[in-house]
């Protein structure tokens, strides 16, 4: 390990005289508290270090020690169910007020059952055995990427520390000890055999997403929205309800109270798929807005590295990043401090390529060990002034395939999720028609298109209605408005806090979509028979229809059939007026 | 404050707020210093950069009149700290924690660094429980929750000072009448007469005895302005987490703080970001606003109600914009309501309390309160839409239903939002239900059939 002596300190940047070789991007420890930092510049015998933590109290003459390797984190079974800071150091057990220089994770013990024997050939990414974690869940003890050879010896079944060597593998480059956990440099994507196409959506339980703007398993979605449009509530709802095996939740430059809320709520909620506490499938990484900015820049790489690690076990992982704008701003702040030439919006010119690098790590892959796993990334964006033309939003838009734009108008009317149906899109939607067809919605693509056209017409008609008045619109257009309202109120609005409405299974979504679709057909049919729009709007069955999401539990889907029957008979009872409309 | 080390005749350069020293004792980054010129004035400062030969001091007050020769620097050997004791309640301080009410110095029990370390999210208790402010538009529709940070976005000339004083005077914890409640009120960059207004109206209302008042005047230096919220919050943290009180912090006006930050940043030659504000405005504001919350195992809590004036009433200006991204909602005041004589002129639609669900309903207020608030919002949003329509086609062009919404919008503003004195929560609640009674029951889809029956008193499903 090389040493250096600090000679100049200013804010989070220090210069030190090196007494040995250092590499660019090498991780270093600064001062007696061993603050974490990174070498960002080499200059003859001096190094420039960016310190990830608060530097108050540091003075010239303190020691800087190199790790000899780039910034790396330890990935292993002890990640699940825990909360970490932006550099993946555990926060539970840390003091109430976070001083600089947090300690590393202590070793945790897990039961291990070997699945390999001495002499077995092990490829990178293969499993040497099973690790049992909370809830009896079994995880694979992975041979780290880059390690390949024959097992020399392996420990018997039993309980071990997560960093304790369990097997020795003879590789071309010598003997390597494999433990439950291993270190991985965060800025390097973990390798896989190949990327796979995705024909399956990640079920989120949110109707407006699954039914209108689905995201693929291994896909990437961006959620831009001004403040108060419900980004965080939506991401939290997704973290609670989406059908992934592991959730990595990154709170990047956001509120401490939100993290506290997640920590309180997740252990009490059940995973809708396994019935176990949600926390057991969750890893939380928190760099709240008042924690050091430099660590914020690194936190996003820590999060995606953790996600890739679980992907390599053959799991489907969802990563929620709230918010990528704070990460980009940290990038800007750090870049400004080094005097780099600012580009658009003051961001460094490499912003776009960094965003691309991050989102490109989302994928559905065949892992090195031959399993199929995926990382789906959902990133919130907080555009300044809610202006979506700013650099972070516009660059992100180029790299994601699902785009869920949140709308301030909808949020102000407390219409949640406030996803704007006309500004949002999902490029993969048509690929999922067979999937929906298998789940009882053969007309999904047609209904989706019908709803989107209705909403599009609504926005045009409302502009017109503003000029000539709603009642002056022709009957056909009044019915269109009525139908669009119903699609919004009855189908797209979904309360994150109503127990029955929080999550909708594909079956419930299909049934509700069919009822709403049927209403549109019936209303148009009634119009053709000469029924006045006001009479359709006055139907008593509209109210239960508008509340069907909140009033119908997953075990009461038959109610939706009754609702549909009521609808049919209500329309059948409408007689054209003698005078004609 | 016991100065530990002294440096005389060490100053070799002075550039704006930056003082360069050579041949001084070694000091740590961020350590506090006192810079005394031959005029005898003591200026606070701190170590901004250090190398082996040279120390850069950022002087936190005006450096005008400071020579190189004869300037003495005292090192505190620790970052800026505030000496606190229970006696701070009922007292008036300047922006950097010096008593200015003529009373004796506060007996110090504890010295706390003013920058306050970030809370560990694990140690935070999620905010719960309701604070009654006496303002219907807040209590009923954007409830303030203990441990929340909820700013008021105002504009120049709007009655936010009056609102601040009324909330400071009437705020209470309805379910915890016995527990200690305290106010920390920080005026940042105040004109002399507003400072006087705050002091005298808090005194008159009798609220001063449960208040620690910090006054930083417009004539004080900009660098000092940056310290005021930090001194005030350090005092609040002391009251909340050492003394175990429920503390409501009112910071007004945060726009003055941000302006000062811009000024100081540009004087340091930093690269400006949006509208000349430094790129770290977000992180800097976060270090202030994030100091609200509840801690596990602590009796007290810290709630923030900051007031800022939106430059040219522009909510997309960086100051309200970045604030809104950090805080847990916002209460927006509107000029047109003020013009129509509605006090408090709260524009309900863009207002939001993100934590409302955690402090209302159930035992906190009333089980049906959240549904009522949601329904009032939906109806008022429709009324606002109708109003736009009416302004184009005229009221005559509206349908009967639309006219009812128009009337609802008017009643909502004039009867619910508008109020003369403080209003108890039960009264606000009753008023809300009464207003909904004027709308077609079939439209009230945010209410369950039971809620309709019990509160609005109309059979469901009929127009």
Short mmCIF file of N, CA and C in Angstrom, two decimals, chain A residues 306-396:
data_model
loop_
_atom_site.label_atom_id
_atom_site.label_comp_id
_atom_site.label_asym_id
_atom_site.label_seq_id
_atom_site.Cartn_x
_atom_site.Cartn_y
_atom_site.Cartn_z
N UNK A 306 -24.67 -3.81 -6.81
CA UNK A 306 -25.42 -4.73 -5.94
C UNK A 306 -26.50 -5.45 -6.75
N UNK A 307 -27.19 -4.69 -7.62
CA UNK A 307 -28.26 -5.28 -8.44
C UNK A 307 -27.67 -6.36 -9.35
N UNK A 308 -26.54 -6.06 -9.96
CA UNK A 308 -25.91 -7.04 -10.87
C UNK A 308 -25.48 -8.30 -10.13
N UNK A 309 -25.05 -8.12 -8.89
CA UNK A 309 -24.61 -9.28 -8.10
C UNK A 309 -25.78 -10.25 -7.90
N UNK A 310 -26.96 -9.72 -7.55
CA UNK A 310 -28.10 -10.62 -7.37
C UNK A 310 -28.58 -11.17 -8.72
N UNK A 311 -28.45 -10.38 -9.77
CA UNK A 311 -28.79 -10.86 -11.12
C UNK A 311 -27.95 -12.10 -11.44
N UNK A 312 -26.67 -12.06 -11.05
CA UNK A 312 -25.77 -13.16 -11.37
C UNK A 312 -26.17 -14.46 -10.68
N UNK A 313 -27.06 -14.37 -9.67
CA UNK A 313 -27.56 -15.59 -9.05
C UNK A 313 -28.77 -16.12 -9.80
N UNK A 314 -29.15 -15.44 -10.88
CA UNK A 314 -30.32 -15.87 -11.64
C UNK A 314 -31.61 -15.26 -11.12
N UNK A 315 -31.52 -14.10 -10.49
CA UNK A 315 -32.72 -13.46 -9.93
C UNK A 315 -33.12 -12.27 -10.79
N UNK A 316 -34.40 -11.92 -10.67
CA UNK A 316 -34.88 -10.70 -11.32
C UNK A 316 -34.81 -9.57 -10.31
N UNK A 317 -34.04 -8.57 -10.65
CA UNK A 317 -33.78 -7.48 -9.71
C UNK A 317 -34.37 -6.19 -10.26
N UNK A 318 -35.00 -5.41 -9.39
CA UNK A 318 -35.47 -4.09 -9.81
C UNK A 318 -34.71 -3.04 -9.02
N UNK A 319 -34.15 -2.09 -9.72
CA UNK A 319 -33.42 -1.00 -9.07
C UNK A 319 -34.22 0.28 -9.22
N UNK A 320 -34.58 0.90 -8.08
CA UNK A 320 -35.25 2.19 -8.11
C UNK A 320 -34.25 3.25 -7.70
N UNK A 321 -34.02 4.22 -8.55
CA UNK A 321 -33.07 5.28 -8.23
C UNK A 321 -33.82 6.59 -8.08
N UNK A 322 -33.82 7.14 -6.87
CA UNK A 322 -34.55 8.39 -6.58
C UNK A 322 -33.56 9.36 -5.95
N UNK A 323 -33.01 10.31 -6.67
CA UNK A 323 -33.34 10.66 -8.03
C UNK A 323 -32.03 10.80 -8.81
N UNK A 324 -32.07 10.44 -10.09
CA UNK A 324 -30.85 10.50 -10.89
C UNK A 324 -30.41 11.94 -11.12
N UNK A 325 -31.33 12.91 -10.97
CA UNK A 325 -30.94 14.31 -11.12
C UNK A 325 -29.95 14.72 -10.04
N UNK A 326 -30.16 14.21 -8.83
CA UNK A 326 -29.26 14.57 -7.73
C UNK A 326 -27.88 13.98 -7.98
N UNK A 327 -27.87 12.82 -8.61
CA UNK A 327 -26.60 12.20 -8.95
C UNK A 327 -25.89 13.06 -10.01
N UNK A 328 -26.66 13.49 -11.03
CA UNK A 328 -26.07 14.32 -12.09
C UNK A 328 -25.56 15.64 -11.50
N UNK A 329 -26.30 16.17 -10.53
CA UNK A 329 -25.85 17.43 -9.91
C UNK A 329 -24.58 17.22 -9.11
N UNK A 330 -24.48 16.06 -8.48
CA UNK A 330 -23.25 15.76 -7.75
C UNK A 330 -22.09 15.69 -8.73
N UNK A 331 -22.35 15.09 -9.87
CA UNK A 331 -21.34 15.01 -10.93
C UNK A 331 -20.91 16.42 -11.33
N UNK A 332 -21.91 17.30 -11.46
CA UNK A 332 -21.62 18.67 -11.86
C UNK A 332 -20.79 19.39 -10.80
N UNK A 333 -21.18 19.17 -9.54
CA UNK A 333 -20.49 19.85 -8.46
C UNK A 333 -19.03 19.41 -8.39
N UNK A 334 -18.82 18.10 -8.49
CA UNK A 334 -17.47 17.56 -8.41
C UNK A 334 -16.65 18.04 -9.60
N UNK A 335 -17.28 18.02 -10.78
CA UNK A 335 -16.58 18.45 -11.99
C UNK A 335 -16.20 19.93 -11.90
N UNK A 336 -17.12 20.74 -11.35
CA UNK A 336 -16.85 22.17 -11.21
C UNK A 336 -15.67 22.42 -10.29
N UNK A 337 -15.57 21.58 -9.27
CA UNK A 337 -14.49 21.76 -8.31
C UNK A 337 -13.13 21.50 -8.94
N UNK A 338 -13.11 20.68 -9.97
CA UNK A 338 -11.83 20.41 -10.64
C UNK A 338 -11.60 21.33 -11.81
N UNK A 339 -12.52 22.30 -11.96
CA UNK A 339 -12.30 23.30 -13.00
C UNK A 339 -12.49 22.76 -14.40
N UNK A 340 -13.31 21.69 -14.55
CA UNK A 340 -13.57 21.19 -15.90
C UNK A 340 -14.50 22.15 -16.63
N UNK A 341 -14.37 22.17 -17.94
CA UNK A 341 -15.16 23.08 -18.75
C UNK A 341 -16.62 22.66 -18.68
N UNK A 342 -17.52 23.53 -18.25
CA UNK A 342 -18.92 23.10 -18.17
C UNK A 342 -19.58 23.06 -19.54
N UNK A 343 -20.49 22.11 -19.73
CA UNK A 343 -21.28 22.04 -20.96
C UNK A 343 -22.67 22.57 -20.70
N UNK A 344 -23.66 21.97 -21.35
CA UNK A 344 -25.06 22.39 -21.23
C UNK A 344 -25.53 22.39 -19.77
N UNK A 345 -26.16 23.47 -19.34
CA UNK A 345 -26.71 23.54 -17.99
C UNK A 345 -25.65 23.45 -16.91
N UNK A 346 -24.40 23.70 -17.27
CA UNK A 346 -23.32 23.63 -16.29
C UNK A 346 -22.83 22.21 -16.03
N UNK A 347 -23.51 21.22 -16.62
CA UNK A 347 -23.08 19.83 -16.43
C UNK A 347 -21.82 19.57 -17.25
N UNK A 348 -20.99 18.63 -16.80
CA UNK A 348 -19.80 18.33 -17.60
C UNK A 348 -20.22 17.71 -18.93
N UNK A 349 -19.36 17.84 -19.92
CA UNK A 349 -19.71 17.39 -21.27
C UNK A 349 -19.94 15.89 -21.32
N UNK A 350 -19.39 15.14 -20.34
CA UNK A 350 -19.54 13.69 -20.38
C UNK A 350 -20.82 13.20 -19.68
N UNK A 351 -21.73 14.14 -19.33
CA UNK A 351 -22.97 13.74 -18.65
C UNK A 351 -23.71 12.65 -19.42
N UNK A 352 -23.90 12.87 -20.73
CA UNK A 352 -24.70 11.93 -21.52
C UNK A 352 -24.07 10.55 -21.50
N UNK A 353 -22.75 10.47 -21.62
CA UNK A 353 -22.14 9.14 -21.67
C UNK A 353 -22.21 8.47 -20.30
N UNK A 354 -22.16 9.27 -19.21
CA UNK A 354 -22.30 8.65 -17.88
C UNK A 354 -23.71 8.11 -17.68
N UNK A 355 -24.72 8.87 -18.14
CA UNK A 355 -26.10 8.40 -18.02
C UNK A 355 -26.27 7.11 -18.82
N UNK A 356 -25.70 7.11 -20.04
CA UNK A 356 -25.80 5.92 -20.89
C UNK A 356 -25.12 4.73 -20.22
N UNK A 357 -23.93 4.94 -19.67
CA UNK A 357 -23.20 3.86 -19.00
C UNK A 357 -24.06 3.23 -17.90
N UNK A 358 -24.73 4.11 -17.15
CA UNK A 358 -25.55 3.62 -16.04
C UNK A 358 -26.73 2.80 -16.55
N UNK A 359 -27.52 3.37 -17.46
CA UNK A 359 -28.72 2.65 -17.91
C UNK A 359 -28.36 1.41 -18.72
N UNK A 360 -27.20 1.42 -19.38
CA UNK A 360 -26.83 0.25 -20.16
C UNK A 360 -26.54 -0.96 -19.28
N UNK A 361 -26.34 -0.73 -18.00
CA UNK A 361 -26.11 -1.87 -17.10
C UNK A 361 -27.42 -2.58 -16.75
N UNK A 362 -28.55 -2.02 -17.17
CA UNK A 362 -29.83 -2.73 -17.01
C UNK A 362 -29.93 -3.73 -18.14
N UNK A 363 -30.28 -4.97 -17.84
CA UNK A 363 -30.39 -5.96 -18.92
C UNK A 363 -30.99 -7.25 -18.39
N UNK A 364 -31.48 -8.05 -19.30
CA UNK A 364 -31.83 -9.42 -18.99
C UNK A 364 -30.72 -10.23 -19.62
N UNK A 365 -30.07 -11.09 -18.83
CA UNK A 365 -28.86 -11.75 -19.35
C UNK A 365 -28.86 -13.24 -19.04
N UNK A 366 -28.00 -13.94 -19.78
CA UNK A 366 -27.59 -15.27 -19.38
C UNK A 366 -26.31 -15.04 -18.59
N UNK A 367 -26.31 -15.44 -17.32
CA UNK A 367 -25.19 -15.09 -16.45
C UNK A 367 -24.00 -15.99 -16.77
N UNK A 368 -22.85 -15.64 -16.20
CA UNK A 368 -21.65 -16.45 -16.39
C UNK A 368 -21.92 -17.89 -15.96
N UNK A 369 -22.74 -18.05 -14.93
CA UNK A 369 -23.05 -19.38 -14.43
C UNK A 369 -24.15 -20.08 -15.22
N UNK A 370 -24.66 -19.44 -16.29
CA UNK A 370 -25.65 -20.09 -17.14
C UNK A 370 -27.08 -19.89 -16.70
N UNK A 371 -27.32 -19.06 -15.70
CA UNK A 371 -28.70 -18.82 -15.27
C UNK A 371 -29.26 -17.62 -16.04
N UNK A 372 -30.56 -17.39 -15.88
CA UNK A 372 -31.16 -16.21 -16.49
C UNK A 372 -31.54 -15.23 -15.39
N UNK A 373 -31.05 -14.04 -15.49
CA UNK A 373 -31.37 -13.03 -14.48
C UNK A 373 -31.55 -11.69 -15.15
N UNK A 374 -32.08 -10.73 -14.39
CA UNK A 374 -32.28 -9.42 -15.01
C UNK A 374 -32.13 -8.31 -14.00
N UNK A 375 -31.75 -7.16 -14.51
CA UNK A 375 -31.78 -5.93 -13.72
C UNK A 375 -32.67 -4.95 -14.47
N UNK A 376 -33.75 -4.53 -13.84
CA UNK A 376 -34.62 -3.51 -14.42
C UNK A 376 -34.34 -2.21 -13.68
N UNK A 377 -34.09 -1.15 -14.40
CA UNK A 377 -33.77 0.12 -13.75
C UNK A 377 -34.92 1.09 -13.93
N UNK A 378 -35.35 1.70 -12.81
CA UNK A 378 -36.35 2.75 -12.87
C UNK A 378 -35.77 3.98 -12.20
N UNK A 379 -35.52 5.00 -12.96
CA UNK A 379 -34.85 6.17 -12.41
C UNK A 379 -35.75 7.39 -12.41
N UNK A 380 -35.90 8.02 -11.23
CA UNK A 380 -36.66 9.26 -11.17
C UNK A 380 -35.76 10.40 -11.63
N UNK A 381 -36.37 11.40 -12.23
CA UNK A 381 -35.63 12.60 -12.63
C UNK A 381 -36.37 13.79 -12.05
N UNK A 382 -35.63 14.72 -11.47
CA UNK A 382 -36.24 15.92 -10.90
C UNK A 382 -35.81 17.12 -11.73
N UNK A 383 -36.49 17.38 -12.85
CA UNK A 383 -36.05 18.47 -13.70
C UNK A 383 -36.28 19.83 -13.04
N UNK A 384 -35.30 20.72 -13.10
CA UNK A 384 -35.49 22.05 -12.54
C UNK A 384 -36.71 22.71 -13.17
N UNK A 385 -37.52 23.35 -12.37
CA UNK A 385 -38.75 24.03 -12.80
C UNK A 385 -39.70 23.09 -13.53
N UNK A 386 -39.55 21.78 -13.37
CA UNK A 386 -40.43 20.84 -14.05
C UNK A 386 -40.31 20.93 -15.57
N UNK A 387 -39.16 21.40 -16.05
CA UNK A 387 -38.98 21.60 -17.48
C UNK A 387 -38.25 20.39 -18.07
N UNK A 388 -38.98 19.61 -18.88
CA UNK A 388 -38.44 18.34 -19.36
C UNK A 388 -37.41 18.50 -20.48
N UNK A 389 -37.14 19.75 -20.88
CA UNK A 389 -36.15 19.90 -21.94
C UNK A 389 -34.75 20.04 -21.38
N UNK A 390 -34.61 19.95 -20.06
CA UNK A 390 -33.28 20.16 -19.47
C UNK A 390 -32.39 18.95 -19.76
N UNK A 391 -31.06 19.10 -19.59
CA UNK A 391 -30.14 18.07 -20.06
C UNK A 391 -30.36 16.67 -19.47
N UNK A 392 -30.60 16.56 -18.16
CA UNK A 392 -30.69 15.21 -17.59
C UNK A 392 -31.89 14.46 -18.18
N UNK A 393 -33.04 15.14 -18.25
CA UNK A 393 -34.23 14.48 -18.80
C UNK A 393 -34.02 14.14 -20.27
N UNK A 394 -33.52 15.11 -21.03
CA UNK A 394 -33.46 14.87 -22.47
C UNK A 394 -32.43 13.80 -22.81
N UNK A 395 -31.31 13.76 -22.08
CA UNK A 395 -30.34 12.69 -22.36
C UNK A 395 -30.89 11.33 -21.92
N UNK A 396 -31.51 11.31 -20.74
CA UNK A 396 -32.02 10.04 -20.24
C UNK A 396 -33.04 9.46 -21.22
#
